Short mmCIF file of C-alpha atoms in Angstrom, two decimals:
data_model
loop_
_atom_site.label_atom_id
_atom_site.label_comp_id
_atom_site.label_asym_id
_atom_site.label_seq_id
_atom_site.Cartn_x
_atom_site.Cartn_y
_atom_site.Cartn_z
CA MET A 1 47.81 138.91 70.15
CA GLY A 2 48.28 137.07 73.56
CA ARG A 3 51.10 137.28 75.83
CA TRP A 4 52.66 134.53 74.97
CA ALA A 5 51.97 133.93 71.57
CA ALA A 6 54.05 137.35 71.41
CA TRP A 7 56.69 136.27 73.53
CA ARG A 8 57.05 133.12 70.90
CA SER A 9 56.80 134.98 67.77
CA PRO A 10 58.23 138.43 68.19
CA ARG A 11 56.37 141.16 65.47
CA TYR A 12 59.20 142.23 62.94
CA GLU A 13 58.87 145.49 60.79
CA GLY A 14 59.13 144.29 57.38
CA LEU A 15 61.62 141.92 55.39
CA ALA A 16 64.69 139.94 56.35
CA VAL A 17 66.82 141.68 53.85
CA GLY A 18 70.50 140.36 54.01
CA GLN A 19 72.10 136.94 56.01
CA GLU A 20 72.79 139.39 58.92
CA GLN A 21 69.15 140.60 60.01
CA ALA A 22 67.69 136.72 58.86
CA ILE A 23 70.90 134.42 60.82
CA ARG A 24 69.50 136.95 64.41
CA ARG A 25 66.05 136.54 63.40
CA MET A 26 66.77 132.19 63.75
CA ALA A 27 69.06 132.73 66.18
CA GLY A 28 66.58 134.39 68.35
CA ALA A 29 63.80 131.89 67.18
CA MET A 30 66.08 129.34 68.07
CA ALA A 31 67.14 130.47 71.94
CA ARG A 32 63.21 131.14 72.48
CA GLY A 33 61.67 127.85 71.86
CA ALA A 34 64.98 125.90 72.89
CA ALA A 35 64.97 127.80 76.32
CA LEU A 36 60.70 127.17 76.61
CA VAL A 37 61.08 123.80 75.53
CA GLY A 38 63.99 123.06 77.57
CA VAL A 39 62.79 124.44 81.02
CA VAL A 40 58.89 122.57 80.40
CA VAL A 41 61.00 119.56 80.04
CA SER A 42 63.16 119.90 82.65
CA VAL A 43 60.57 120.43 84.93
CA LEU A 44 58.46 117.07 84.12
CA CYS A 45 62.15 115.33 84.19
CA ILE A 46 62.32 116.71 87.59
CA GLY A 47 59.04 115.97 88.73
CA VAL A 48 59.29 112.29 87.96
CA ALA A 49 62.67 111.95 88.86
CA THR A 50 62.02 112.96 92.56
CA LEU A 51 58.96 110.71 92.64
CA VAL A 52 61.15 107.89 91.66
CA GLN A 53 64.37 108.30 93.89
CA GLY A 54 63.73 111.12 96.08
CA VAL A 55 65.67 113.39 97.12
CA PRO A 56 68.75 112.71 95.37
CA GLY A 57 67.23 112.86 92.09
CA PHE A 58 65.40 115.78 92.40
CA TYR A 59 69.57 116.92 92.74
CA GLY A 60 70.13 114.67 89.69
CA SER A 61 67.84 115.74 87.70
CA GLY A 62 67.43 119.17 88.75
CA LEU A 63 71.26 119.70 87.77
CA GLY A 64 71.00 118.05 84.56
CA GLY A 65 68.06 119.80 83.54
CA LEU A 66 69.80 123.32 84.04
CA LEU A 67 73.05 122.49 82.51
CA ALA A 68 71.48 120.92 79.72
CA THR A 69 69.19 124.04 78.99
CA GLY A 70 71.62 126.58 79.37
CA SER A 71 73.71 124.49 76.73
CA ALA A 72 70.81 124.68 74.50
CA LEU A 73 71.33 128.74 74.07
CA LEU A 74 75.25 127.72 72.77
CA THR A 75 74.24 127.01 69.11
CA PRO A 76 71.68 130.43 69.02
CA VAL A 77 75.41 132.45 70.35
CA LEU A 78 77.45 130.91 67.64
CA MET A 79 75.35 131.91 65.00
CA LEU A 80 74.98 135.44 66.18
CA ARG A 81 78.39 135.64 66.75
CA THR A 82 79.16 134.69 62.84
CA THR A 83 76.36 136.44 61.55
CA THR A 84 78.90 138.91 60.16
CA LEU A 85 80.51 135.52 57.82
CA GLU A 86 80.32 133.34 55.08
CA PRO A 87 76.48 131.23 55.48
CA ALA A 88 79.28 128.01 55.15
CA ILE A 89 80.41 129.81 58.90
CA VAL A 90 77.68 130.14 59.98
CA MET A 91 75.99 126.29 60.04
CA LEU A 92 79.93 125.30 60.99
CA ALA A 93 79.03 127.72 63.53
CA SER A 94 75.82 126.03 64.84
CA PHE A 95 77.56 122.29 64.24
CA VAL A 96 80.34 122.94 66.23
CA GLY A 97 77.76 124.37 68.43
CA LEU A 98 75.77 120.60 68.30
CA ILE A 99 79.13 118.59 69.14
CA THR A 100 80.22 121.04 71.75
CA LYS A 101 76.95 121.42 74.03
CA ALA A 102 76.89 116.96 73.13
CA ILE A 103 80.64 116.45 74.49
CA VAL A 104 79.72 119.37 77.32
CA LEU A 105 77.60 117.27 78.39
CA LEU A 106 78.97 114.05 78.32
CA ALA A 107 82.20 115.77 80.60
CA VAL A 108 80.05 116.79 83.54
CA LEU A 109 77.94 113.84 83.16
CA PHE A 110 81.32 111.81 84.02
CA THR A 111 82.82 114.24 85.56
CA LEU A 112 79.68 114.70 88.17
CA GLY A 113 77.91 111.49 87.67
CA ASN A 114 80.18 110.12 91.33
CA MET A 115 79.19 112.69 93.13
CA ALA A 116 77.26 112.34 96.53
CA GLY A 117 73.94 113.26 96.86
CA LEU A 118 73.01 112.74 92.98
CA HIS A 119 71.59 110.27 91.39
CA ARG A 120 73.89 109.58 88.38
CA MET A 121 70.92 108.02 86.07
CA SER A 122 68.10 111.05 86.91
CA LEU A 123 71.25 113.37 85.77
CA ALA A 124 71.56 111.19 82.98
CA LEU A 125 68.36 110.85 81.04
CA THR A 126 67.17 114.42 82.47
CA MET A 127 70.68 116.09 80.17
CA LEU A 128 69.87 113.80 77.22
CA VAL A 129 66.10 114.11 77.55
CA VAL A 130 66.42 117.52 77.66
CA LEU A 131 69.54 117.92 74.42
CA VAL A 132 66.99 115.78 72.29
CA ALA A 133 63.70 118.19 72.97
CA THR A 134 66.06 120.88 73.09
CA THR A 135 67.65 120.27 69.58
CA ALA A 136 64.12 119.17 67.65
CA ALA A 137 62.87 122.77 69.40
CA GLU A 138 65.66 124.45 66.88
CA ALA A 139 65.43 122.94 64.76
CA ARG A 140 61.75 123.64 63.97
CA ALA A 141 62.28 126.94 65.06
CA GLY A 142 64.97 127.88 62.66
CA SER A 143 62.82 125.92 60.11
CA ARG A 144 59.72 128.09 60.55
CA ILE A 145 61.51 131.35 60.20
CA LYS A 146 60.43 132.47 56.91
CA ILE A 147 63.58 133.83 55.07
CA LEU A 148 63.43 135.38 51.27
CA ILE A 149 65.90 134.16 49.07
CA GLY A 150 67.42 136.81 46.01
CA SER A 151 68.10 140.65 45.51
CA ASP A 152 67.08 143.08 48.07
CA PRO A 153 63.58 143.99 47.39
CA VAL A 154 63.02 147.08 45.31
CA PRO A 155 60.05 149.50 45.80
CA PRO A 156 57.65 149.57 43.41
CA SER A 157 57.79 152.73 41.25
CA ALA A 158 55.27 155.33 41.78
#
């Protein structure tokens, strides 16, 4: 297994038994996927904004990419904090993470959007594109985790 494949899909020993192990694996996969996609999309947006708007575009897009990629890790963190609670609470925490992420990014946009030296449209577009891309990466990573639903596996009798 190559170095990048190992980072993307760590090897787990055995089945995930119980909600806590399953959520930990899912949150880890979501965080890795969101971080990787966030960095790649941010770099692309920074390059385009720099070409189109120059230094203000670079600063605006760089700040937007940094904030949006960092906020993408909020949902997996909230999921990890709620691993021992009921499944409905874990789902609520992940939804609250998404909503909080959007509200924080809008507040940042309206607060920092008028700063001198930042191109507001580069900041806004980068945050929007990275938010959508990282949310899609989290959803894809979360859906690819194989979870066994049912009772604990019983070892076969000898």
